[in-house]
CSV table of C-alpha atoms and ligand atoms in Angstrom, one decimal:
chain,number,residue,atom,x,y,z
D,1040,MET,CA,106.4,142.8,186.4
D,1041,PRO,CA,106.3,139.6,184.6
D,1042,VAL,CA,104.5,140.0,181.2
D,1043,ALA,CA,102.6,137.0,180.0
D,1044,PHE,CA,101.0,136.8,176.3
D,1045,ILE,CA,98.3,134.0,176.2
D,1046,THR,CA,97.0,132.8,172.6
D,1047,GLY,CA,93.3,131.2,173.3
D,1048,ILE,CA,92.6,133.4,176.4
D,1049,THR,CA,89.1,132.7,175.9
D,1050,GLY,CA,88.8,128.8,176.2
D,1051,GLN,CA,88.6,126.5,178.8
D,1052,ASP,CA,92.6,126.2,179.6
D,1053,GLY,CA,93.2,129.9,178.9
D,1054,SER,CA,90.6,131.4,180.8
D,1055,TYR,CA,91.7,129.3,184.0
D,1056,LEU,CA,95.6,130.3,183.1
D,1057,ALA,CA,94.5,133.9,183.0
D,1058,GLU,CA,93.1,133.8,186.3
D,1059,SER,CA,95.7,132.3,188.1
D,1060,LEU,CA,98.4,134.6,186.4
D,1061,ALA,CA,96.7,137.8,187.0
D,1062,SER,CA,95.9,136.9,190.6
D,1063,GLN,CA,99.6,136.9,191.0
D,1064,GLY,CA,100.4,140.0,189.8
D,1065,VAL,CA,101.4,139.0,186.5
D,1066,GLU,CA,100.6,141.5,183.3
D,1067,VAL,CA,98.1,139.5,181.1
D,1068,HIS,CA,97.6,140.0,177.4
D,1069,GLY,CA,95.2,137.9,175.4
D,1070,LEU,CA,94.7,136.9,171.6
D,1071,VAL,CA,91.0,137.3,170.9
D,1072,ARG,CA,89.5,137.2,167.5
D,1073,SER,CA,87.3,140.1,168.3
D,1074,HIS,CA,86.3,142.1,171.8
D,1075,ASP,CA,82.8,141.0,172.1
D,1076,ASP,CA,83.4,137.1,171.7
D,1077,ARG,CA,82.0,134.2,173.5
D,1078,ALA,CA,84.2,133.8,177.0
D,1079,ALA,CA,84.1,137.6,177.7
D,1080,GLU,CA,80.8,137.5,177.5
D,1081,GLN,CA,80.0,134.3,180.0
D,1082,GLY,CA,82.6,136.1,182.0
D,1083,HIS,CA,85.5,133.5,182.1
D,1084,VAL,CA,87.9,136.3,180.8
D,1085,HIS,CA,89.3,138.1,184.0
D,1086,PRO,CA,89.0,141.6,183.9
D,1087,ASP,CA,92.4,142.6,184.3
D,1088,VAL,CA,93.4,141.0,181.4
D,1089,ILE,CA,94.1,143.4,178.4
D,1090,LEU,CA,93.1,142.0,175.3
D,1091,HIS,CA,94.6,142.2,171.4
D,1092,GLU,CA,92.5,141.7,168.7
D,1093,GLY,CA,93.7,139.3,165.7
D,1094,ASP,CA,93.8,136.1,164.7
D,1095,ILE,CA,96.3,133.2,165.3
D,1096,THR,CA,96.5,132.4,161.3
D,1097,ASN,CA,97.5,136.2,160.7
D,1098,ARG,CA,101.1,136.4,160.8
D,1099,GLU,CA,101.1,140.2,161.0
D,1100,ASP,CA,98.5,140.3,163.9
D,1101,LEU,CA,101.0,137.8,166.1
D,1102,ASP,CA,104.4,139.9,165.3
D,1103,ARG,CA,102.9,143.1,165.7
D,1104,ILE,CA,101.3,141.9,169.2
D,1105,VAL,CA,104.4,140.3,170.6
D,1106,ARG,CA,106.7,143.4,169.0
D,1107,SER,CA,104.2,145.5,171.2
D,1108,ILE,CA,103.6,144.3,174.8
D,1109,LYS,CA,107.0,142.6,174.7
D,1110,PRO,CA,106.2,139.5,176.7
D,1111,SER,CA,108.3,137.4,179.0
D,1112,VAL,CA,106.3,134.3,178.3
D,1113,ILE,CA,104.3,133.4,175.4
D,1114,TYR,CA,101.8,130.5,176.1
D,1115,ASN,CA,100.2,129.2,173.0
D,1116,LEU,CA,97.0,127.6,173.5
D,1117,ALA,CA,94.9,128.7,170.5
D,1118,ALA,CA,93.8,125.8,168.5
D,1119,VAL,CA,90.9,124.0,166.8
D,1120,SER,CA,90.8,121.8,170.0
D,1121,SER,CA,88.2,119.2,168.8
D,1122,VAL,CA,89.5,115.8,167.1
D,1123,TYR,CA,86.2,115.6,165.8
D,1124,ARG,CA,85.9,119.1,164.1
D,1125,SER,CA,89.9,118.5,162.7
D,1126,TRP,CA,88.3,115.9,160.6
D,1127,ALA,CA,85.3,117.8,159.0
D,1128,GLU,CA,88.1,120.8,158.8
D,1129,PRO,CA,91.4,119.4,158.1
D,1130,VAL,CA,93.2,122.1,156.7
D,1131,ASN,CA,91.9,124.8,159.1
D,1132,ALA,CA,93.1,122.5,162.1
D,1133,ALA,CA,96.8,122.7,160.1
D,1134,LEU,CA,96.3,126.2,159.5
D,1135,VAL,CA,95.3,127.0,163.2
D,1136,ASN,CA,97.4,124.5,165.1
D,1137,ALA,CA,100.1,124.1,163.1
D,1138,VAL,CA,101.6,126.9,161.2
D,1139,PRO,CA,100.9,129.8,163.6
D,1140,VAL,CA,103.3,128.3,166.1
D,1141,ALA,CA,106.1,128.9,163.8
D,1142,GLN,CA,105.4,132.5,163.7
D,1143,LEU,CA,104.9,132.9,167.5
D,1144,LEU,CA,108.4,131.0,168.0
D,1145,ASP,CA,110.0,133.3,165.3
D,1146,SER,CA,108.6,136.7,166.8
D,1147,ALA,CA,109.8,135.5,170.4
D,1148,TRP,CA,113.1,134.6,168.8
D,1149,GLN,CA,113.3,138.2,167.3
D,1150,LEU,CA,112.3,139.8,170.1
D,1151,GLN,CA,114.6,138.4,172.4
D,1152,GLU,CA,117.5,139.1,170.2
D,1153,SER,CA,116.5,142.8,169.8
D,1154,THR,CA,116.0,143.4,173.4
D,1155,GLY,CA,118.4,141.1,175.1
D,1156,SER,CA,115.7,140.0,177.6
D,1157,GLN,CA,114.7,136.3,177.7
D,1158,VAL,CA,111.5,135.2,176.4
D,1159,ARG,CA,109.9,131.9,177.1
D,1160,PHE,CA,107.5,129.8,175.2
D,1161,VAL,CA,105.1,127.0,176.5
D,1162,GLN,CA,103.3,125.2,173.7
D,1163,ALA,CA,99.6,123.5,174.6
D,1164,SER,CA,100.5,120.2,173.1
D,1165,SER,CA,98.6,117.1,173.3
D,1166,ALA,CA,98.3,113.4,173.7
D,1167,GLU,CA,97.1,113.0,170.4
D,1168,LEU,CA,100.8,113.2,169.1
D,1169,PHE,CA,101.1,109.6,169.9
D,1170,GLY,CA,97.8,108.2,168.1
D,1171,GLN,CA,97.4,104.2,169.0
D,1172,ALA,CA,100.5,104.6,170.8
D,1173,ALA,CA,103.7,102.2,170.4
D,1174,GLU,CA,103.4,101.9,174.4
D,1175,SER,CA,101.5,102.3,177.4
D,1176,PRO,CA,101.5,104.4,179.4
D,1177,GLN,CA,103.4,107.1,177.4
D,1178,THR,CA,106.3,109.3,178.1
D,1179,GLU,CA,108.0,112.3,176.6
D,1180,ASN,CA,109.8,109.3,174.5
D,1181,THR,CA,107.1,107.6,172.9
D,1182,PRO,CA,107.2,107.7,169.5
D,1183,ILE,CA,104.9,110.5,167.7
D,1184,ARG,CA,102.5,108.5,165.1
D,1185,PRO,CA,99.1,110.9,165.1
D,1186,THR,CA,96.0,109.4,163.7
D,1187,SER,CA,94.0,112.6,163.1
D,1188,PRO,CA,94.4,115.4,161.3
D,1189,TYR,CA,94.3,117.5,164.9
D,1190,GLY,CA,97.4,115.2,166.1
D,1191,ALA,CA,99.3,115.8,162.9
D,1192,ALA,CA,99.0,119.7,163.4
D,1193,LYS,CA,99.7,119.1,167.1
D,1194,ALA,CA,102.9,117.2,166.0
D,1195,TYR,CA,104.3,119.9,163.4
D,1196,ALA,CA,103.6,122.5,166.5
D,1197,HIS,CA,105.4,120.1,169.1
D,1198,HIS,CA,108.4,119.7,166.7
D,1199,MET,CA,108.9,123.2,165.7
D,1200,VAL,CA,108.8,124.2,169.9
D,1201,GLY,CA,112.0,121.5,169.8
D,1202,VAL,CA,113.6,123.0,166.7
D,1203,TYR,CA,113.4,126.3,168.7
D,1204,ARG,CA,114.8,124.9,171.9
D,1205,GLY,CA,117.8,123.6,170.0
D,1206,ARG,CA,118.6,127.3,168.6
D,1207,GLY,CA,118.5,128.5,172.2
D,1208,LEU,CA,115.1,129.6,172.7
D,1209,PHE,CA,113.5,128.6,176.1
D,1210,ALA,CA,110.7,126.3,174.5
D,1211,SER,CA,108.6,123.8,176.3
D,1212,SER,CA,105.8,121.5,175.2
D,1213,CYS,CA,103.4,120.4,177.8
D,1214,ILE,CA,102.2,117.3,176.2
D,1215,LEU,CA,98.5,117.3,177.6
D,1216,TYR,CA,96.1,114.6,178.2
D,1217,ASN,CA,92.5,115.2,178.2
D,1218,HIS,CA,91.1,117.4,181.0
D,1219,GLU,CA,87.9,118.9,181.8
D,1220,SER,CA,85.6,121.4,183.8
D,1221,PRO,CA,82.1,123.4,183.7
D,1222,ARG,CA,83.9,125.3,181.1
D,1223,ARG,CA,84.3,122.6,178.8
D,1224,PRO,CA,81.9,123.3,175.4
D,1225,GLU,CA,79.2,120.7,174.6
D,1226,THR,CA,81.0,119.7,171.7
D,1227,PHE,CA,83.4,117.6,173.9
D,1228,VAL,CA,82.0,114.1,174.8
D,1229,THR,CA,82.5,114.7,179.0
D,1230,ARG,CA,80.5,117.8,179.1
D,1231,LYS,CA,77.9,116.5,176.4
D,1232,ILE,CA,77.2,114.0,178.9
D,1233,THR,CA,76.9,116.1,182.3
D,1234,ALA,CA,75.0,118.5,180.4
D,1235,ALA,CA,72.7,115.6,179.0
D,1236,ALA,CA,72.3,114.0,182.5
D,1237,ALA,CA,71.2,117.3,184.2
D,1238,ARG,CA,68.5,118.3,181.5
D,1239,ILE,CA,67.3,114.8,181.8
D,1240,ALA,CA,67.3,114.8,185.6
D,1241,ARG,CA,64.9,118.1,184.8
D,1242,ASP,CA,63.1,116.8,182.4
D,1243,GLN,CA,64.3,119.0,179.8
D,1244,GLN,CA,66.1,116.2,177.7
D,1245,ASN,CA,65.0,112.7,177.0
D,1246,THR,CA,67.9,110.5,176.0
D,1247,LEU,CA,71.5,111.0,174.8
D,1248,GLU,CA,73.5,109.4,172.0
D,1249,LEU,CA,76.9,108.8,172.2
D,1250,GLY,CA,79.4,107.8,169.3
D,1251,THR,CA,81.1,105.1,171.5
D,1252,LEU,CA,81.0,103.9,175.0
D,1253,ASP,CA,84.3,102.0,175.3
D,1254,VAL,CA,87.4,104.4,174.5
D,1255,ARG,CA,89.4,105.0,177.8
D,1256,ARG,CA,91.2,108.3,178.3
D,1257,ASP,CA,93.0,109.5,181.2
D,1258,TRP,CA,91.1,113.1,182.2
D,1259,GLY,CA,92.3,115.3,184.7
D,1260,TRP,CA,90.9,118.6,186.0
D,1261,ALA,CA,91.5,121.9,183.5
D,1262,PRO,CA,93.0,124.1,186.0
D,1263,ASP,CA,95.4,121.6,187.2
D,1264,TYR,CA,96.6,121.6,183.5
D,1265,ALA,CA,96.6,125.3,183.3
D,1266,HIS,CA,99.2,125.2,186.6
D,1267,ALA,CA,101.3,122.7,184.7
D,1268,LEU,CA,101.8,125.3,181.9
D,1269,GLU,CA,102.8,127.8,184.5
D,1270,LEU,CA,104.9,125.4,186.0
D,1271,ALA,CA,107.0,124.8,183.0
D,1272,ALA,CA,107.1,128.5,182.2
D,1273,ALA,CA,109.1,128.9,185.6
D,1274,SER,CA,111.0,125.8,185.4
D,1275,GLU,CA,114.7,126.1,185.3
D,1276,THR,CA,115.0,124.2,181.9
D,1277,ALA,CA,112.8,124.3,179.2
D,1278,ASP,CA,111.7,120.5,177.9
D,1279,ASP,CA,108.7,118.4,176.8
D,1280,PHE,CA,106.5,117.4,179.9
D,1281,VAL,CA,103.7,114.6,179.7
D,1282,ILE,CA,100.8,116.3,182.1
D,1283,ALA,CA,98.6,113.2,183.2
D,1284,THR,CA,97.0,111.5,185.8
D,1285,GLY,CA,98.3,108.1,184.7
D,1286,GLN,CA,94.8,106.7,185.5
D,1287,THR,CA,92.3,105.8,182.4
D,1288,HIS,CA,88.5,105.6,182.5
D,1289,SER,CA,85.8,104.3,179.7
D,1290,ILE,CA,83.1,106.8,178.4
D,1291,ALA,CA,80.9,104.5,180.0
D,1292,ASP,CA,82.3,104.9,183.2
D,1293,PHE,CA,82.1,108.8,183.0
D,1294,ALA,CA,78.2,108.2,181.8
D,1295,ARG,CA,77.6,105.9,184.7
D,1296,LEU,CA,79.0,108.3,187.3
D,1297,ALA,CA,77.5,111.3,186.0
D,1298,PHE,CA,74.0,110.1,185.7
D,1299,ALA,CA,74.2,108.3,188.9
D,1300,ARG,CA,75.5,112.2,190.6
D,1301,ALA,CA,71.8,113.4,189.0
D,1302,GLY,CA,69.8,110.6,190.2
D,1303,LEU,CA,69.5,108.5,187.4
D,1304,ASP,CA,70.6,105.0,185.8
D,1305,TRP,CA,72.5,105.9,182.9
D,1306,GLN,CA,71.5,102.8,180.9
D,1307,GLU,CA,67.9,104.0,180.6
D,1308,TYR,CA,69.0,107.2,178.9
D,1309,VAL,CA,72.2,106.3,176.7
D,1310,SER,CA,72.4,104.7,173.7
D,1311,VAL,CA,75.3,104.5,170.7
D,1312,ASP,CA,75.0,105.6,167.6
D,1313,LYS,CA,78.1,104.7,165.8
D,1314,SER,CA,77.8,107.1,162.7
D,1315,ILE,CA,78.5,110.3,165.1
D,1316,ALA,CA,82.0,108.5,166.5
D,1317,ARG,CA,85.6,109.7,165.2
D,1318,PRO,CA,86.9,108.0,162.1
D,1319,VAL,CA,89.9,107.3,163.9
D,1320,ASP,CA,89.9,107.0,167.4
D,1321,PRO,CA,92.7,105.3,169.7
D,1322,SER,CA,91.3,102.9,171.7
D,1323,GLU,CA,93.2,104.1,175.0
D,1324,GLN,CA,95.5,106.9,175.9
D,1325,VAL,CA,97.3,107.2,179.2
D,1326,GLY,CA,100.5,109.3,180.2
D,1327,ASP,CA,103.2,109.1,182.7
D,1328,ALA,CA,103.8,112.4,184.5
D,1329,THR,CA,106.8,111.3,186.1
D,1330,ARG,CA,109.0,114.2,184.5
D,1331,ALA,CA,106.4,116.6,185.5
D,1332,ARG,CA,105.9,115.6,189.0
D,1333,THR,CA,110.1,115.4,189.5
D,1334,VAL,CA,111.1,118.3,187.5
D,1335,LEU,CA,108.1,120.6,187.8
D,1336,GLY,CA,106.5,119.3,191.5
D,1337,TRP,CA,103.3,119.0,189.4
D,1338,GLN,CA,100.6,116.8,190.7
D,1339,PRO,CA,96.9,116.6,189.6
D,1340,THR,CA,94.8,117.7,192.7
D,1341,LYS,CA,91.1,115.8,191.7
D,1342,SER,CA,90.0,112.4,191.5
D,1343,PHE,CA,88.2,111.4,188.3
D,1344,GLU,CA,84.9,111.2,190.6
D,1345,GLU,CA,85.3,114.8,191.9
D,1346,ILE,CA,85.6,116.3,188.4
D,1347,VAL,CA,82.4,114.1,187.1
D,1348,GLU,CA,80.8,115.5,190.3
D,1349,ALA,CA,81.7,119.2,189.6
D,1350,MET,CA,80.6,119.2,185.9
D,1351,VAL,CA,77.4,117.7,186.8
D,1352,ASP,CA,76.6,119.6,190.0
D,1353,ASN,CA,77.2,122.8,187.7
D,1354,ASP,CA,74.9,121.6,184.8
D,1355,LEU,CA,72.2,121.0,187.5
D,1356,ALA,CA,72.7,124.5,188.9
D,1357,LEU,CA,72.0,125.4,184.9
D,1358,ALA,CA,69.3,123.6,184.4
D,1359,ASP,CA,67.8,124.7,187.7
D,1360,SER,CA,68.2,128.7,186.4
D,1361,ALA,CA,66.6,127.5,182.9
D,1362,LEU,CA,63.6,126.4,184.6
D,1363,SER,CA,63.1,129.5,186.9
O,799,LIG,P1,89.4,125.7,174.0
O,799,LIG,O1,88.6,125.9,175.0
O,799,LIG,O2,88.5,124.8,172.4
O,799,LIG,O3,89.7,127.2,173.3
O,799,LIG,C1,90.3,127.4,172.2
O,799,LIG,C2,90.8,128.6,172.2
O,799,LIG,O4,91.4,128.8,170.8
O,799,LIG,C3,89.5,129.7,172.2
O,799,LIG,O5,90.1,130.8,173.0
O,799,LIG,C4,89.5,130.2,170.8
O,799,LIG,O6,88.9,131.1,170.6
O,799,LIG,C5,91.0,130.1,170.1
O,799,LIG,N1,91.1,129.9,168.9
O,799,LIG,C6,90.9,129.1,167.9
O,799,LIG,N2,90.8,129.8,166.6
O,799,LIG,C7,91.4,130.8,166.6
O,799,LIG,C8,92.0,131.7,165.7
O,799,LIG,N3,91.9,131.6,164.5
O,799,LIG,N4,92.6,132.8,166.3
O,799,LIG,C9,92.5,133.1,167.7
O,799,LIG,N5,92.3,132.3,168.7
O,799,LIG,C10,91.7,131.2,168.0
O,799,LIG,O7,90.5,124.5,173.9
O,799,LIG,P2,91.3,124.2,175.3
O,799,LIG,O8,90.4,123.0,175.8
O,799,LIG,O9,91.2,125.1,176.5
O,799,LIG,O10,92.6,123.8,175.1
O,799,LIG,C11,93.7,124.8,175.0
O,799,LIG,C12,94.8,124.1,174.3
O,799,LIG,O11,95.2,123.0,175.0
O,799,LIG,C13,94.5,123.7,173.2
O,799,LIG,O12,95.6,124.1,172.0
O,799,LIG,C14,94.4,122.3,172.5
O,799,LIG,O13,94.2,121.7,171.9
O,799,LIG,C15,95.4,121.8,174.0
O,799,LIG,N6,94.8,120.7,174.5
O,799,LIG,C16,93.6,120.4,175.1
O,799,LIG,C17,93.1,119.7,175.8
O,799,LIG,C18,91.8,119.4,176.8
O,799,LIG,O14,91.7,118.2,177.1
O,799,LIG,N7,91.0,120.4,176.7
O,799,LIG,C19,93.8,118.2,175.7
O,799,LIG,C20,95.3,118.4,175.0
O,799,LIG,C21,95.6,119.7,174.6
O,799,LIG,P3,87.4,131.6,170.1
O,799,LIG,O15,86.6,131.8,171.6
O,799,LIG,O16,87.4,133.0,169.2
O,799,LIG,O17,86.8,130.6,169.7
C-alpha cells in the first residue's frame, strides 16, 4: 500500500488531498501542530488519516516522523499561506515556508538512501514566485522575482526542490495559482466576500470593506489543485508544473457575482479602504498550464462562476444555520 505524508493536512488543500488519497486506499499520515486543532474539529480531516504531532519548523519532529512512517510520497503543503500575513510576520514566513523544505528534502533523501526504496516529494509552490511577472501568462520558465516575504520564502523552497531533483531525488514543484473553496478561511479576500454577501443577505452584516477591487487573479477550484499534486507525485518524471486556469477576473468581478448569487447588488454594500491593501501586490497573475495538461493530463473542472456560486451557497447555508 502506498504511504503518503502530508504537511499542512488541516488546511484547505491538505484536507482535500487527504480525502482523495484515503479514498483510493493510500495510507495517509499528516502533520498537525496539536491533535485538537481547528480542521480536525471542523471535520475536514478524513477519519482514516493518522495524525502526527509536530511543528514544521522543528527539524527533529520532521526527521523523526519521516523515519518512522517511511512514506513513499511526501507532500509539503504547510505554510503561512497568506501573503498579507507574511508582511506582518516576514521572519515566520521564512521559517515556515522556506527552511523546513530543506529538512524534508534531506529526510526524504536519507530515507531513500537507507531503504533503497524511492521517496517522492511534491512541493506546493506558488504563483507569488513571479511577483510582478516579466511576462503574461507565466510558465515554468518565467523569471522568479518575488515581491512579498511569502513569495521570497516560496522561491527558496522552489529552488531547493530543483537542487534535490538535480541530486537524483524525485522532487516536483506545483506552481499553484489562487484556488478557492468553501474551506478557504475568511482571512482570504474571496471567502471574505462570499461570507459577507451571505451575511448581508441574511441581515447579519451591513457592509464590506476591501483593500482593492482592481487586481486580477487566476482563480481555480481547490480540489482540482489538490488533484494536480497527486498527478505530479504519480508522474513518470519529476518537474515543475504551473497549475492554473489561464483566465483572470478582478476582485470586482468576484464581488459582483457573489453578491448577485445572494440576491444583492454589490455596489450598494462594498467600499474600498486602501489601508487594508497589501503593501505591494502584483496587478495580475495568470498561468499557462500547458505542461500540466500535456504531461500530467490535468485540467480544471469548475468555471469561475461555479466556484463563486459554490462558495456563496455554502455561506448562505452557514448564515441560515446561525439564524436557526
Ligand atoms: P492553508 O489552508 O492556510 O493551510 C496551511 C496549513 O499549514 C495548515 O494545515 C496549517 O496548520 C499548516 N501550518 C502552518 N504553520 C505550521 C507549522 N508551524 N507547523 C505545522 N503546520 C503548519 O493553506 P492552503 O490554501 O491549503 O494552501 C496549501 C499550500 O499551497 C500552502 O503551502 C500554500 O502556500 C500553497 N498555495 C496555496 C494557494 C491557494 O490559493 N490556496 C496558492 C498558491 C500556493 P494549522 O491548521 O495548525 O494552522
